[in-house]
mmCIF file of C-alpha atoms in Angstrom:
data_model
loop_
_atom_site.group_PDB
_atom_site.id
_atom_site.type_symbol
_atom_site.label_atom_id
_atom_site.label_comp_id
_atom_site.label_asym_id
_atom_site.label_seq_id
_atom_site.Cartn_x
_atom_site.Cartn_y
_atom_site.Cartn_z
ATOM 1 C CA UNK A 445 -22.112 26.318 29.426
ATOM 2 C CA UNK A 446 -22.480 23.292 27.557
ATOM 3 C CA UNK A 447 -22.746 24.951 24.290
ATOM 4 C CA UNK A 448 -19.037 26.464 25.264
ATOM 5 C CA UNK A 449 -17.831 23.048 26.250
ATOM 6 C CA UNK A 450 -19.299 21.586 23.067
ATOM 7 C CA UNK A 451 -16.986 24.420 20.937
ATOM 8 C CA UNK A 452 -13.978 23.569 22.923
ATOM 9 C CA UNK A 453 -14.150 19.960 22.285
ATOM 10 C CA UNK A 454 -14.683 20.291 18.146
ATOM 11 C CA UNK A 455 -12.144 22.706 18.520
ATOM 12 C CA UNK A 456 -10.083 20.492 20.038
ATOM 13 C CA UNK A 457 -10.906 17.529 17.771
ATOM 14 C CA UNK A 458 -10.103 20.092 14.588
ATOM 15 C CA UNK A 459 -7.142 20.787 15.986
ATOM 16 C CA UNK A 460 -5.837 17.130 16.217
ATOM 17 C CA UNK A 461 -7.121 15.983 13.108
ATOM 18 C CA UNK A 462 -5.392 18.824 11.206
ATOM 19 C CA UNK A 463 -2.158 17.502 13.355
ATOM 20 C CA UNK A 464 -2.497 14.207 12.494
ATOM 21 C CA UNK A 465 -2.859 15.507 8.997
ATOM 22 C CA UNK A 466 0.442 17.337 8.487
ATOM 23 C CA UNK A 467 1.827 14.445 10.377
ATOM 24 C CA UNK A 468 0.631 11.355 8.488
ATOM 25 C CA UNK A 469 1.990 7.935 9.860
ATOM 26 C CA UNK A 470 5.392 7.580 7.939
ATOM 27 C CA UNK A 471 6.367 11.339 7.829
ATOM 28 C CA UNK A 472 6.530 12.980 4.715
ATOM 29 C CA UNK A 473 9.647 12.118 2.434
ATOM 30 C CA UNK A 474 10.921 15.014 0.928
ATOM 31 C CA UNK A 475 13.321 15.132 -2.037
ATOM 32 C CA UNK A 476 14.871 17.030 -4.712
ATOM 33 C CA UNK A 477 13.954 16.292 -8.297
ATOM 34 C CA UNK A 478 15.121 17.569 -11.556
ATOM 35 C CA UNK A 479 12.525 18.992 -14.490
ATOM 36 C CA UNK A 480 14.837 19.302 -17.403
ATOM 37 C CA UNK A 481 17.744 20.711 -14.698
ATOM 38 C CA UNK A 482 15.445 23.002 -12.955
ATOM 39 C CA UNK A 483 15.458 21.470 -9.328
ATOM 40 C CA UNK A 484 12.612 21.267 -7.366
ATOM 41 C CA UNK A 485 11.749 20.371 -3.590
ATOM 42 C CA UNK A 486 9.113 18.011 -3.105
ATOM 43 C CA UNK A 487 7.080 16.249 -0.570
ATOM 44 C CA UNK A 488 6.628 12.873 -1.858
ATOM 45 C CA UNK A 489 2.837 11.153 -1.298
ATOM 46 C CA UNK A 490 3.520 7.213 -1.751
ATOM 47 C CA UNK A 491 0.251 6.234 -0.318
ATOM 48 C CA UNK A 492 -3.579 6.577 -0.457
ATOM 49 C CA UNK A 493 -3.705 8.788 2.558
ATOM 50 C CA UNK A 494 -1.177 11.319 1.645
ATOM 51 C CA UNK A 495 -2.208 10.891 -2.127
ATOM 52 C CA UNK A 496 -6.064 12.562 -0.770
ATOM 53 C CA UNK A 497 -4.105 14.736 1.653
ATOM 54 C CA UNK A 498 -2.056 16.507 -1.218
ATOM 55 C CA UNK A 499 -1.610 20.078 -0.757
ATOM 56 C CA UNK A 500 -4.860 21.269 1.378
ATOM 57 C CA UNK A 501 -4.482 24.000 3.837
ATOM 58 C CA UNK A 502 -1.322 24.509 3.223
ATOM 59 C CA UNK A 503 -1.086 28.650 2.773
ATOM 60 C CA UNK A 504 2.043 29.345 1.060
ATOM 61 C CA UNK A 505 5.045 27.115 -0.778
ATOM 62 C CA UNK A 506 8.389 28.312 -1.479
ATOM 63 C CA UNK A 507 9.362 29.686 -4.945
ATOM 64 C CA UNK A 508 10.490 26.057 -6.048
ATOM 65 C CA UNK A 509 8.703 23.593 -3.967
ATOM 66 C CA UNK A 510 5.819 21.338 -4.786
ATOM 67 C CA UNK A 511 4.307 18.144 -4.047
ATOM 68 C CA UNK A 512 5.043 14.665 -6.074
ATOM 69 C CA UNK A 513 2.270 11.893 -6.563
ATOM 70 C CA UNK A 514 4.025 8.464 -6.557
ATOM 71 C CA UNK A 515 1.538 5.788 -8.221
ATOM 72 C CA UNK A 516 2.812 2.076 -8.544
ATOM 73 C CA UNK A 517 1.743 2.106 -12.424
ATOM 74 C CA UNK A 518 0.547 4.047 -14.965
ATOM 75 C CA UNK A 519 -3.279 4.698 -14.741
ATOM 76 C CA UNK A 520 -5.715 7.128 -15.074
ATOM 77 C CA UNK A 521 -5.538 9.556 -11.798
ATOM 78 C CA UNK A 522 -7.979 12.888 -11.197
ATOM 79 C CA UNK A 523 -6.721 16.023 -8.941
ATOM 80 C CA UNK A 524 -8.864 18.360 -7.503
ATOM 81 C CA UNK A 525 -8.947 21.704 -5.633
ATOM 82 C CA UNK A 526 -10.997 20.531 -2.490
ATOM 83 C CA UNK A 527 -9.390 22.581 0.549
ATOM 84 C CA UNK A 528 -6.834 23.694 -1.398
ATOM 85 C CA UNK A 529 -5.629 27.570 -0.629
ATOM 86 C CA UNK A 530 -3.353 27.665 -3.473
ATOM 87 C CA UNK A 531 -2.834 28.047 -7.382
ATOM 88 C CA UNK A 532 -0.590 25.465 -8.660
ATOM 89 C CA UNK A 533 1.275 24.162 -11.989
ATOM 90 C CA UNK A 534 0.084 20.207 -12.879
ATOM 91 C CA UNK A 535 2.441 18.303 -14.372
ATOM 92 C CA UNK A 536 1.560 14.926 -15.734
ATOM 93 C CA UNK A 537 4.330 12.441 -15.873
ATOM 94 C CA UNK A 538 4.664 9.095 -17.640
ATOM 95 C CA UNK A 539 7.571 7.401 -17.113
ATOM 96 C CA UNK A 540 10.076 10.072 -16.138
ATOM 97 C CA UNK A 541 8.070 12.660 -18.685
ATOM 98 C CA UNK A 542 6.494 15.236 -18.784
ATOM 99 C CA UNK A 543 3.325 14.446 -21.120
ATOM 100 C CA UNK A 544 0.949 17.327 -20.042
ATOM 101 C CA UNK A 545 0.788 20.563 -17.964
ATOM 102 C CA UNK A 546 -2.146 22.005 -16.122
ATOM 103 C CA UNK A 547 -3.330 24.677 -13.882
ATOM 104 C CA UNK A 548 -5.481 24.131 -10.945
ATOM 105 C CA UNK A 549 -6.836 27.103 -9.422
ATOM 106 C CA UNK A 550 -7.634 27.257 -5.711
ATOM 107 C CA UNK A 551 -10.970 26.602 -4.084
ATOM 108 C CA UNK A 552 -13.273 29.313 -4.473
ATOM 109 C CA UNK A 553 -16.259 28.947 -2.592
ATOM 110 C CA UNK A 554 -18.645 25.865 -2.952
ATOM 111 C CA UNK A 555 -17.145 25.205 -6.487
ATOM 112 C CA UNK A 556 -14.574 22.481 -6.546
ATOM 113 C CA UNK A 557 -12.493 21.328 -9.831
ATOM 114 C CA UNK A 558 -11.399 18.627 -10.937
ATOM 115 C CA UNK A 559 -8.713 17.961 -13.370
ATOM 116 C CA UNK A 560 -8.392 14.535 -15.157
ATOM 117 C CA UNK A 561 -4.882 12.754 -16.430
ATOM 118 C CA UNK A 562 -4.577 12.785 -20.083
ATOM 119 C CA UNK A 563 -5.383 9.705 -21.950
ATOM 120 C CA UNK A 564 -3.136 6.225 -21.158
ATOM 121 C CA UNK A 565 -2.929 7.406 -17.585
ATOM 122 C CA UNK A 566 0.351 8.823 -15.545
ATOM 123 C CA UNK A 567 2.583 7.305 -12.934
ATOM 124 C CA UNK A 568 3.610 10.655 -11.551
ATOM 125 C CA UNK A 569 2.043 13.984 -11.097
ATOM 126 C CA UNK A 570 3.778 16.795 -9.857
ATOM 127 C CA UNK A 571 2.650 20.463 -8.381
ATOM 128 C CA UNK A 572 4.369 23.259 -8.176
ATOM 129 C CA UNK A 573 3.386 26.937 -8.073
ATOM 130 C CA UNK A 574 1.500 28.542 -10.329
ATOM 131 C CA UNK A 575 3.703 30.331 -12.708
ATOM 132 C CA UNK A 576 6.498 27.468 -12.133
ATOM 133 C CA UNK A 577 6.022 25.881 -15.870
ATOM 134 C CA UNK A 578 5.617 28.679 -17.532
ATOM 135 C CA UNK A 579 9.287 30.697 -15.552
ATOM 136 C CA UNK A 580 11.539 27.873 -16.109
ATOM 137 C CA UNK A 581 9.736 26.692 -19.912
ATOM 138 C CA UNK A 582 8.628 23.392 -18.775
ATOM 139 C CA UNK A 583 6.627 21.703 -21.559
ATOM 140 C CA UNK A 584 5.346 18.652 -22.516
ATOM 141 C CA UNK A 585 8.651 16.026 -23.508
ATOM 142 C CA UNK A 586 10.711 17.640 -20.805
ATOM 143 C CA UNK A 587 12.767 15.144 -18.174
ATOM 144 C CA UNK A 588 12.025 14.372 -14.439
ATOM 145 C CA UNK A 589 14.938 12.994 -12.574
ATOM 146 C CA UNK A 590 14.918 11.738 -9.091
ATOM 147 C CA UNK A 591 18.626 13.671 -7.669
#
């Protein structure tokens, strides 16, 4: 019996922490941005908390939807695949451009990856789905506008 209450109560506690998750104080902005004129839906993480949160257990994005990383300046920034139940596109972005793409697979297992910003930092990173880059030609130089 107390086992069964034990389960119900981490289940409980689970379930409100994955809540609180998808429901970070503040909401999530979400915008439309431009990649050399292919739009793109993103939810936009401005702080720490939704920086870490990123993409995990989310299961599925829409053909052109992705996640933007907002940093106040341009620094050196690391993305990894903890939790994370998708493949997605990395773009690195320095001041409105495109300076790098990336895949990062998702978690498999134990193993966990991490993917470092290229040298001189970014003040943006964007993800999309895998296969976004390479179906609309994205490449390093194109444009990010904020529509």
């Amino acid at each position: 019996m107390k086992l069964l209450l034990l389960i119900l109560v981490l289940g409980i506690l689970a379930a409100g922490y994955v809540y609180y998750i998808k429901n970070l104080p503040g909401g999530w902005e979400e915008k439309t941005i431009s990649i050399d004129g292919h739009k793109l839906l993103v939810k936009v993480a401005d702080t720490q908390a939704k920086r870490e949160q990123g993409l995990q257990e989310i299961l599925s994005l829409g053909d052109n939807e992705g996640m933007l990383f907002v940093f106040t300046e341009a620094k050196p920034v690391s993305m990894w695949n903890t939790n994370l139940r998708l493949d997605l596109d990395i773009l690195w972005v320095k001041n409105f451009t495109v300076i790098e793409v990336d895949s990062l697979p998702k978690m498999d297992g134990p193993r966990t990856v991490n993917l470092d910003s290229p040298a001189g930092g970014v003040d943006m990173v964007i993800e999309a789905p895998a296969g976004w880059v390479l179906q609309n030609g994205i490449r390093p130089g194109a444009l990010v506008l904020d529509i």
